[in-house]
Amino acid sequence: MNGSKWGSALAVLVVVSLLALLGFGLTRDADTLASPLVGGTAPDFELPKLDDDGMVSLSDLRGSPVVVNFWASWCLACIQEHPVLIDAWRTYRDQGVKMVGIVYQDTRENARRYLRERGGGWTQVTDPGTRVAIDFGVYGVPETFFIDPRGIITHKHIGPVTDEIMHREIGVLLAAARSPTGVEPAASSAGPPAGLTKAPSGGTS
Amino acid sequence: MSRAGVLIAVMLLAWPVPGVSAQPSTRPSVPVGKDLDALTAEVAAQLRCPVCRQLSVQDSPSDLAQEIKGVIRGRLAAGESPEEVKAYFVSKYGEWILLSPPKRGIALLVWALPILALGAGGVVLGVVLRGWLPGGRASRGERPDPASTAAP
Amino acid sequence: MIGQAGTLALAMALVVALYGIVISVIGARRDSPPLVASGRNAALAFFALSTLAVVAMEYALFTHDFSIRYVAEVGSRSTPGLITAISIWAALEGSILFWLWVLSLYTALCVWIYRHRHRKELPYVTATLLGIGVFFLAVLLGPSNPFAAVSPVPPDGPGPNPLLQNHPLMALHPPAQYLGYVGFSVPYAFAIAALATGKVDAWWVRAVRRWTLIAWIFLTVSIIAGGWWAYEVLGWGGYWAWDPVENAALMPWLVGTAFLHSVMVQERREMLRGWNVALIVTTFALTIFGTFLTRSGVLGSVHAFSESVIGPLFLGFLAIVLLFSTFMVLLRSRRLRSPGRLDSLLSREAAFLVADLLFLAITFTVFLGTIFPLVAEAATGARVSVGAPYFNRMTVPLLAAVVFLMGVGPALPWRASGRGALKARFLVPAVMGSAAAVIAFALGGGGFWPLLTFGLAGFSLTAMGSEVLKGVRTRVRRGEAGHLGALARLVAGNRRRYGGYVVHAGVIMAAVAIAASWNHRVEEEATLSVGEEMVAGKYSIRLDGLRGLQEPNRFAVVAHVTIEKGGAAIDERSPRLNFYPFREQPVPTPTVHSSVIEDVFLDLMAFAEDGSTATLKVVVMPLVVWLWISGGVMAAGTVVAIWPEKRRAYELVFARREVADAEGCEPEAAPEEVLV
């Protein structure tokens, strides 16, 4: 007798837990995956410029806040976010913020035509062999990385950026630039979920 | 019964026997040519394509998968072990890039639970079947024999 | 106009269905035939209205009525006629409409065929089926209306997903899948009726035997057709990726198979009442879970329709189904208790129960692996993948055990068998099985699991074959007929059993084909210039040329390839890459050179813009064709098993005696229901 009561209670418990789990599953976005790179040092790179013969190296930009944006001409969301990038560049370039656009799986001609049609102005480089994108754990475009003056990635945004995101994240970078000890990234930005990465605790210069 | 029990125990232990999807072991020498191709394919088959998420890097037609295969090949040719190559991709993309969940932490559950469930099910089935045999508990309880109501 | 007509038909169907539920339940409780008949008519009207809605949708698709949003999404003036017809299931809203129609078809058939039988219980069956219909109608009339209007009206549409246009199997796979999925609603409804009336003996499992088999075979065919489609259309040269949606179709199939077998024990021994109810509830719940997975985007998948608001709705329905069914089972738990009697562990009952355990263990493994990413994320926030390597490793041993059991089970008699008799029965099969494994090793080598599979396949086929042979020999010795005639009589005398043997043979064929093609796969990739060759296995593949081709609905780049073996050209094939307007990524059409021994799979992966080189993937896999053939074998066996028996009494008695003679034991239990 008791066996079946326990059995039924167990069955109900299993059913309810399963439904709760599936309900949880509905609330999260299966597409965006947190990056293990956030909170760590950005991988260095040296890439050829889009327009002329020079090279751009990330380590050269150490000491300034840097926004790295992966994009492609065939990417509709990139077209969508482009005005936001232009706005942000115009607003923050005088405050020392550097912006680098990295072309992802595209041809030089397409990239140049895209910029001619839509404007730009910040540094643009190509990524032969997609090696740097892989180094940054990129799997689609657009993806935007916010790097503070010490070279730490404070935030990664997947998908088109909005004005709000740019202001918020660049604000974090500028705060880090002003602080003498290098303040840790503010918790306001949606960082990686617990258990995946460990953000630097305390202020280490 | 005990013979069956031993057989079941042996089968349970043999369950996670490698051979269905063999993990490449660390090799001492740097592979070249056909060996390098084969090893690249092996490692690529264990990584999830970030673009076509239901396929492995080896199977995926996407451009990114081809580039990732190039990176794998380059690193293997440079002397890295397959474990090191996989660790590199985990450091860039996260644990989910491995198609097979790691055997530690919470992921241990997904490896252990099916075996435990089968074992528990087998035990329950054995107990139930034994009870149903003539002379077993349940078949005794079935007959309206007053003497048997005192059965344990 | 058409859109409004369709929506009206659906709305009326909803009203009719709700009425049908209420009147059927009242009619059953009051034992009132006129009310029950009214409920039956409501079910028939439900079918008629659903058919109207489907006809309206097809009409809209064919007349390219782009004022309807669904047509604007999947229709196109340049799409060929057949593809337009099947675009009804090309996207979310239409597929739900199609599901509803299949459900209404099953409902109508059920109430009509049983209109003179199971008078007390059938109204509950009607009510349950209509209840399921009400949910789908609510979804269709709410967030997922296929007849919703769009404004402004576009002049043309993008056409259905190109993957659906590449292969004729796309006309087979979805309808078969729906006929299978929805088909399990019928046994479920009967189980609920049994619980509702409290009559939980074997009447309902006898009544639903053929329905279950029909649903099962459709689901089987759809899974195999799905694999075949993936193989011929997707570029990676495989047929099963343990994708969440593939798993979602596999799980009800596994539990449904367990149910199919387990009910035989209830029919003969009146045991396992509660267990069988639990099995069919689980099967049905898994069909709803499957459709939830496909449509909610909870787990990313190649199948998933776009994420939408109906995810929570399906989850809610799943919750209702599970909680309601659990409540009903608990309500009748005392009656469901059926004390078991087992004469020996070496009996078919015991074998069936072991089979149940194995199937459930496989289902548990697949289910756990499928939802584990959710579990891990909910518990620790970590994102992990559970992919093909995991599923392969964990399920293969269990599947091998199933192959073994398929040979053992049918050879074990009901009730009991002596050890000596068993040894005699299984000695020859064991020898043949070992021989099969040795031969397979000699032919191609291989690892432990594939060789074990081949050995067990040999064992099981021999065991079943010797059973059949014994029966044939008995008849021939009696002078009744020649060998073939004897075989026909044997089968006709017990279609259920021998149909089952054929199905088992089909499953074993599939297992062998899978073991061979997966483990002896040779894959090569190379970039070739025109005229260059590459080697894969015993074959040599030469790129002859590359050209572009403009078609009405797409632009294709075609590679012309010659396959050579032993120096002689054996085939010319043209894998291609198709570029569709409105789609960014090109869709490959791979091509396969098939033979009974092995397949050569060719995929064009990339090409140089100037047409000078092409990158080809070549995969050589043995015995693939036998996997598709096995689907046909299983279908044939199922047809034999459900074929109605002739009612001639003497033949029935004669047949039973035959079977008893052949088995050397008591005649089989109660004659089965001869009508559907």
PDB file of C-alpha atoms in Angstrom, chain C residues 416-567:
ATOM      1  CA  ALA C 416       7.197 -21.373 -19.200  1.00  0.00           C
ATOM      2  CA  SER C 417       9.898 -23.254 -20.889  1.00  0.00           C
ATOM      3  CA  GLY C 418      12.271 -25.909 -19.702  1.00  0.00           C
ATOM      4  CA  ARG C 419      15.972 -25.157 -19.701  1.00  0.00           C
ATOM      5  CA  GLY C 420      16.764 -28.168 -21.841  1.00  0.00           C
ATOM      6  CA  ALA C 421      14.275 -27.180 -24.507  1.00  0.00           C
ATOM      7  CA  LEU C 422      15.746 -23.709 -24.553  1.00  0.00           C
ATOM      8  CA  LYS C 423      19.261 -24.922 -25.002  1.00  0.00           C
ATOM      9  CA  ALA C 424      18.185 -26.975 -27.979  1.00  0.00           C
ATOM     10  CA  ARG C 425      16.289 -24.064 -29.416  1.00  0.00           C
ATOM     11  CA  PHE C 426      19.081 -21.558 -29.156  1.00  0.00           C
ATOM     12  CA  LEU C 427      22.083 -23.672 -29.933  1.00  0.00           C
ATOM     13  CA  VAL C 428      21.901 -23.345 -33.688  1.00  0.00           C
ATOM     14  CA  PRO C 429      21.156 -19.613 -33.601  1.00  0.00           C
ATOM     15  CA  ALA C 430      24.081 -19.067 -31.248  1.00  0.00           C
ATOM     16  CA  VAL C 431      26.389 -20.905 -33.629  1.00  0.00           C
ATOM     17  CA  MET C 432      25.081 -18.960 -36.608  1.00  0.00           C
ATOM     18  CA  GLY C 433      25.439 -15.709 -34.730  1.00  0.00           C
ATOM     19  CA  SER C 434      29.061 -16.386 -33.918  1.00  0.00           C
ATOM     20  CA  ALA C 435      29.662 -17.350 -37.531  1.00  0.00           C
ATOM     21  CA  ALA C 436      28.077 -14.078 -38.657  1.00  0.00           C
ATOM     22  CA  ALA C 437      30.377 -12.090 -36.416  1.00  0.00           C
ATOM     23  CA  VAL C 438      33.433 -13.961 -37.663  1.00  0.00           C
ATOM     24  CA  ILE C 439      32.443 -13.469 -41.302  1.00  0.00           C
ATOM     25  CA  ALA C 440      31.806  -9.774 -40.712  1.00  0.00           C
ATOM     26  CA  PHE C 441      35.217  -9.438 -39.138  1.00  0.00           C
ATOM     27  CA  ALA C 442      36.843 -11.217 -42.022  1.00  0.00           C
ATOM     28  CA  LEU C 443      35.077  -8.998 -44.533  1.00  0.00           C
ATOM     29  CA  GLY C 444      35.907  -5.677 -43.034  1.00  0.00           C
ATOM     30  CA  GLY C 445      37.250  -5.833 -39.549  1.00  0.00           C
ATOM     31  CA  GLY C 446      35.563  -3.591 -37.088  1.00  0.00           C
ATOM     32  CA  GLY C 447      35.223  -2.777 -33.435  1.00  0.00           C
ATOM     33  CA  PHE C 448      33.535  -4.610 -30.604  1.00  0.00           C
ATOM     34  CA  TRP C 449      30.076  -3.115 -30.872  1.00  0.00           C
ATOM     35  CA  PRO C 450      29.496  -3.495 -34.613  1.00  0.00           C
ATOM     36  CA  LEU C 451      30.731  -7.076 -34.533  1.00  0.00           C
ATOM     37  CA  LEU C 452      28.512  -7.814 -31.566  1.00  0.00           C
ATOM     38  CA  THR C 453      25.581  -6.321 -33.455  1.00  0.00           C
ATOM     39  CA  PHE C 454      26.257  -8.491 -36.489  1.00  0.00           C
ATOM     40  CA  GLY C 455      26.558 -11.563 -34.296  1.00  0.00           C
ATOM     41  CA  LEU C 456      23.355 -10.837 -32.426  1.00  0.00           C
ATOM     42  CA  ALA C 457      21.611 -10.127 -35.725  1.00  0.00           C
ATOM     43  CA  GLY C 458      22.660 -13.528 -37.006  1.00  0.00           C
ATOM     44  CA  PHE C 459      21.486 -15.103 -33.777  1.00  0.00           C
ATOM     45  CA  SER C 460      18.085 -13.445 -33.818  1.00  0.00           C
ATOM     46  CA  LEU C 461      17.400 -13.995 -37.507  1.00  0.00           C
ATOM     47  CA  THR C 462      18.286 -17.664 -37.169  1.00  0.00           C
ATOM     48  CA  ALA C 463      16.088 -18.045 -34.100  1.00  0.00           C
ATOM     49  CA  MET C 464      13.096 -16.524 -35.867  1.00  0.00           C
ATOM     50  CA  GLY C 465      13.838 -18.334 -39.083  1.00  0.00           C
ATOM     51  CA  SER C 466      13.929 -21.707 -37.375  1.00  0.00           C
ATOM     52  CA  GLU C 467      10.545 -21.025 -35.791  1.00  0.00           C
ATOM     53  CA  VAL C 468       9.072 -20.332 -39.197  1.00  0.00           C
ATOM     54  CA  LEU C 469      10.819 -23.319 -40.693  1.00  0.00           C
ATOM     55  CA  LYS C 470       9.433 -25.616 -38.028  1.00  0.00           C
ATOM     56  CA  GLY C 471       5.914 -24.467 -38.756  1.00  0.00           C
ATOM     57  CA  VAL C 472       6.387 -24.874 -42.496  1.00  0.00           C
ATOM     58  CA  ARG C 473       7.890 -28.336 -42.126  1.00  0.00           C
ATOM     59  CA  THR C 474       4.997 -29.487 -39.969  1.00  0.00           C
ATOM     60  CA  ARG C 475       2.545 -28.586 -42.661  1.00  0.00           C
ATOM     61  CA  VAL C 476       4.589 -30.004 -45.484  1.00  0.00           C
ATOM     62  CA  ARG C 477       5.020 -33.278 -43.599  1.00  0.00           C
ATOM     63  CA  ARG C 478       1.287 -33.463 -43.148  1.00  0.00           C
ATOM     64  CA  GLY C 479       0.953 -33.227 -46.882  1.00  0.00           C
ATOM     65  CA  GLU C 480      -1.139 -30.072 -46.810  1.00  0.00           C
ATOM     66  CA  ALA C 481       0.799 -28.039 -49.274  1.00  0.00           C
ATOM     67  CA  GLY C 482       4.148 -27.350 -50.824  1.00  0.00           C
ATOM     68  CA  HIS C 483       6.632 -25.181 -48.972  1.00  0.00           C
ATOM     69  CA  LEU C 484       5.291 -21.865 -50.179  1.00  0.00           C
ATOM     70  CA  GLY C 485       1.680 -22.865 -49.563  1.00  0.00           C
ATOM     71  CA  ALA C 486       2.628 -24.036 -46.112  1.00  0.00           C
ATOM     72  CA  LEU C 487       4.274 -20.710 -45.428  1.00  0.00           C
ATOM     73  CA  ALA C 488       1.182 -18.821 -46.562  1.00  0.00           C
ATOM     74  CA  ARG C 489      -1.042 -20.901 -44.330  1.00  0.00           C
ATOM     75  CA  LEU C 490       1.290 -20.553 -41.414  1.00  0.00           C
ATOM     76  CA  VAL C 491       1.255 -16.811 -41.692  1.00  0.00           C
ATOM     77  CA  ALA C 492      -2.486 -16.649 -42.275  1.00  0.00           C
ATOM     78  CA  GLY C 493      -3.017 -18.777 -39.200  1.00  0.00           C
ATOM     79  CA  ASN C 494      -1.369 -16.262 -36.960  1.00  0.00           C
ATOM     80  CA  ARG C 495      -0.834 -13.019 -38.817  1.00  0.00           C
ATOM     81  CA  ARG C 496      -0.039 -11.156 -35.686  1.00  0.00           C
ATOM     82  CA  ARG C 497       2.883 -13.327 -34.743  1.00  0.00           C
ATOM     83  CA  TYR C 498       4.407 -13.703 -38.168  1.00  0.00           C
ATOM     84  CA  GLY C 499       3.802 -10.095 -39.063  1.00  0.00           C
ATOM     85  CA  GLY C 500       5.739  -9.362 -35.916  1.00  0.00           C
ATOM     86  CA  TYR C 501       8.557 -11.606 -37.119  1.00  0.00           C
ATOM     87  CA  VAL C 502       8.745  -9.660 -40.360  1.00  0.00           C
ATOM     88  CA  VAL C 503       8.884  -6.401 -38.441  1.00  0.00           C
ATOM     89  CA  HIS C 504      11.611  -7.797 -36.230  1.00  0.00           C
ATOM     90  CA  ALA C 505      13.525  -8.855 -39.312  1.00  0.00           C
ATOM     91  CA  GLY C 506      13.198  -5.280 -40.567  1.00  0.00           C
ATOM     92  CA  VAL C 507      14.502  -3.863 -37.313  1.00  0.00           C
ATOM     93  CA  ILE C 508      17.445  -6.250 -37.374  1.00  0.00           C
ATOM     94  CA  MET C 509      18.127  -5.237 -40.965  1.00  0.00           C
ATOM     95  CA  ALA C 510      18.171  -1.611 -39.856  1.00  0.00           C
ATOM     96  CA  ALA C 511      20.507  -2.403 -36.964  1.00  0.00           C
ATOM     97  CA  VAL C 512      22.951  -4.171 -39.270  1.00  0.00           C
ATOM     98  CA  ALA C 513      22.791  -1.360 -41.824  1.00  0.00           C
ATOM     99  CA  ILE C 514      23.420   1.241 -39.134  1.00  0.00           C
ATOM    100  CA  ALA C 515      26.281  -0.694 -37.580  1.00  0.00           C
ATOM    101  CA  ALA C 516      27.935  -1.191 -40.958  1.00  0.00           C
ATOM    102  CA  SER C 517      27.457   2.294 -42.338  1.00  0.00           C
ATOM    103  CA  TRP C 518      28.475   4.098 -39.191  1.00  0.00           C
ATOM    104  CA  ASN C 519      31.540   2.113 -38.325  1.00  0.00           C
ATOM    105  CA  HIS C 520      33.018   1.499 -41.719  1.00  0.00           C
ATOM    106  CA  ARG C 521      32.577   4.993 -43.016  1.00  0.00           C
ATOM    107  CA  VAL C 522      35.343   6.512 -45.126  1.00  0.00           C
ATOM    108  CA  GLU C 523      35.281  10.283 -45.489  1.00  0.00           C
ATOM    109  CA  GLU C 524      37.546  12.404 -47.668  1.00  0.00           C
ATOM    110  CA  GLU C 525      37.593  16.058 -48.624  1.00  0.00           C
ATOM    111  CA  ALA C 526      39.639  17.700 -51.335  1.00  0.00           C
ATOM    112  CA  THR C 527      39.777  20.748 -53.553  1.00  0.00           C
ATOM    113  CA  LEU C 528      40.122  19.634 -57.138  1.00  0.00           C
ATOM    114  CA  SER C 529      40.838  21.526 -60.311  1.00  0.00           C
ATOM    115  CA  VAL C 530      38.955  20.470 -63.401  1.00  0.00           C
ATOM    116  CA  GLY C 531      40.342  17.138 -64.523  1.00  0.00           C
ATOM    117  CA  GLU C 532      41.887  16.286 -61.174  1.00  0.00           C
ATOM    118  CA  GLU C 533      41.084  13.152 -59.184  1.00  0.00           C
ATOM    119  CA  MET C 534      40.732  12.203 -55.545  1.00  0.00           C
ATOM    120  CA  VAL C 535      40.615   8.826 -53.868  1.00  0.00           C
ATOM    121  CA  ALA C 536      38.091   7.637 -51.307  1.00  0.00           C
ATOM    122  CA  GLY C 537      38.127   4.007 -50.298  1.00  0.00           C
ATOM    123  CA  LYS C 538      38.080   1.886 -53.444  1.00  0.00           C
ATOM    124  CA  TYR C 539      36.751   4.741 -55.559  1.00  0.00           C
ATOM    125  CA  SER C 540      38.365   7.447 -57.596  1.00  0.00           C
ATOM    126  CA  ILE C 541      36.439  10.677 -58.099  1.00  0.00           C
ATOM    127  CA  ARG C 542      37.297  13.039 -60.924  1.00  0.00           C
ATOM    128  CA  LEU C 543      36.019  16.566 -61.384  1.00  0.00           C
ATOM    129  CA  ASP C 544      35.005  16.932 -65.012  1.00  0.00           C
ATOM    130  CA  GLY C 545      33.593  20.425 -64.995  1.00  0.00           C
ATOM    131  CA  LEU C 546      31.743  23.165 -63.197  1.00  0.00           C
ATOM    132  CA  ARG C 547      28.907  25.258 -64.574  1.00  0.00           C
ATOM    133  CA  GLY C 548      26.153  27.613 -63.547  1.00  0.00           C
ATOM    134  CA  LEU C 549      22.487  26.932 -64.164  1.00  0.00           C
ATOM    135  CA  GLN C 550      19.583  29.354 -63.940  1.00  0.00           C
ATOM    136  CA  GLU C 551      16.285  27.808 -62.892  1.00  0.00           C
ATOM    137  CA  PRO C 552      12.905  29.480 -62.329  1.00  0.00           C
ATOM    138  CA  ASN C 553      13.210  29.522 -58.562  1.00  0.00           C
ATOM    139  CA  ARG C 554      16.939  29.312 -58.004  1.00  0.00           C
ATOM    140  CA  PHE C 555      20.420  29.585 -59.409  1.00  0.00           C
ATOM    141  CA  ALA C 556      22.655  26.532 -59.136  1.00  0.00           C
ATOM    142  CA  VAL C 557      26.334  25.778 -59.484  1.00  0.00           C
ATOM    143  CA  VAL C 558      26.715  22.219 -60.697  1.00  0.00           C
ATOM    144  CA  ALA C 559      29.843  20.083 -60.489  1.00  0.00           C
ATOM    145  CA  HIS C 560      30.119  17.246 -62.984  1.00  0.00           C
ATOM    146  CA  VAL C 561      31.899  14.315 -61.436  1.00  0.00           C
ATOM    147  CA  THR C 562      32.861  10.841 -62.608  1.00  0.00           C
ATOM    148  CA  ILE C 563      33.157   7.967 -60.146  1.00  0.00           C
ATOM    149  CA  GLU C 564      35.611   5.240 -61.005  1.00  0.00           C
ATOM    150  CA  LYS C 565      36.252   1.903 -59.431  1.00  0.00           C
ATOM    151  CA  GLY C 566      39.072  -0.386 -60.385  1.00  0.00           C
ATOM    152  CA  GLY C 567      39.956   1.912 -63.263  1.00  0.00           C
TER     153      GLY C 567
END
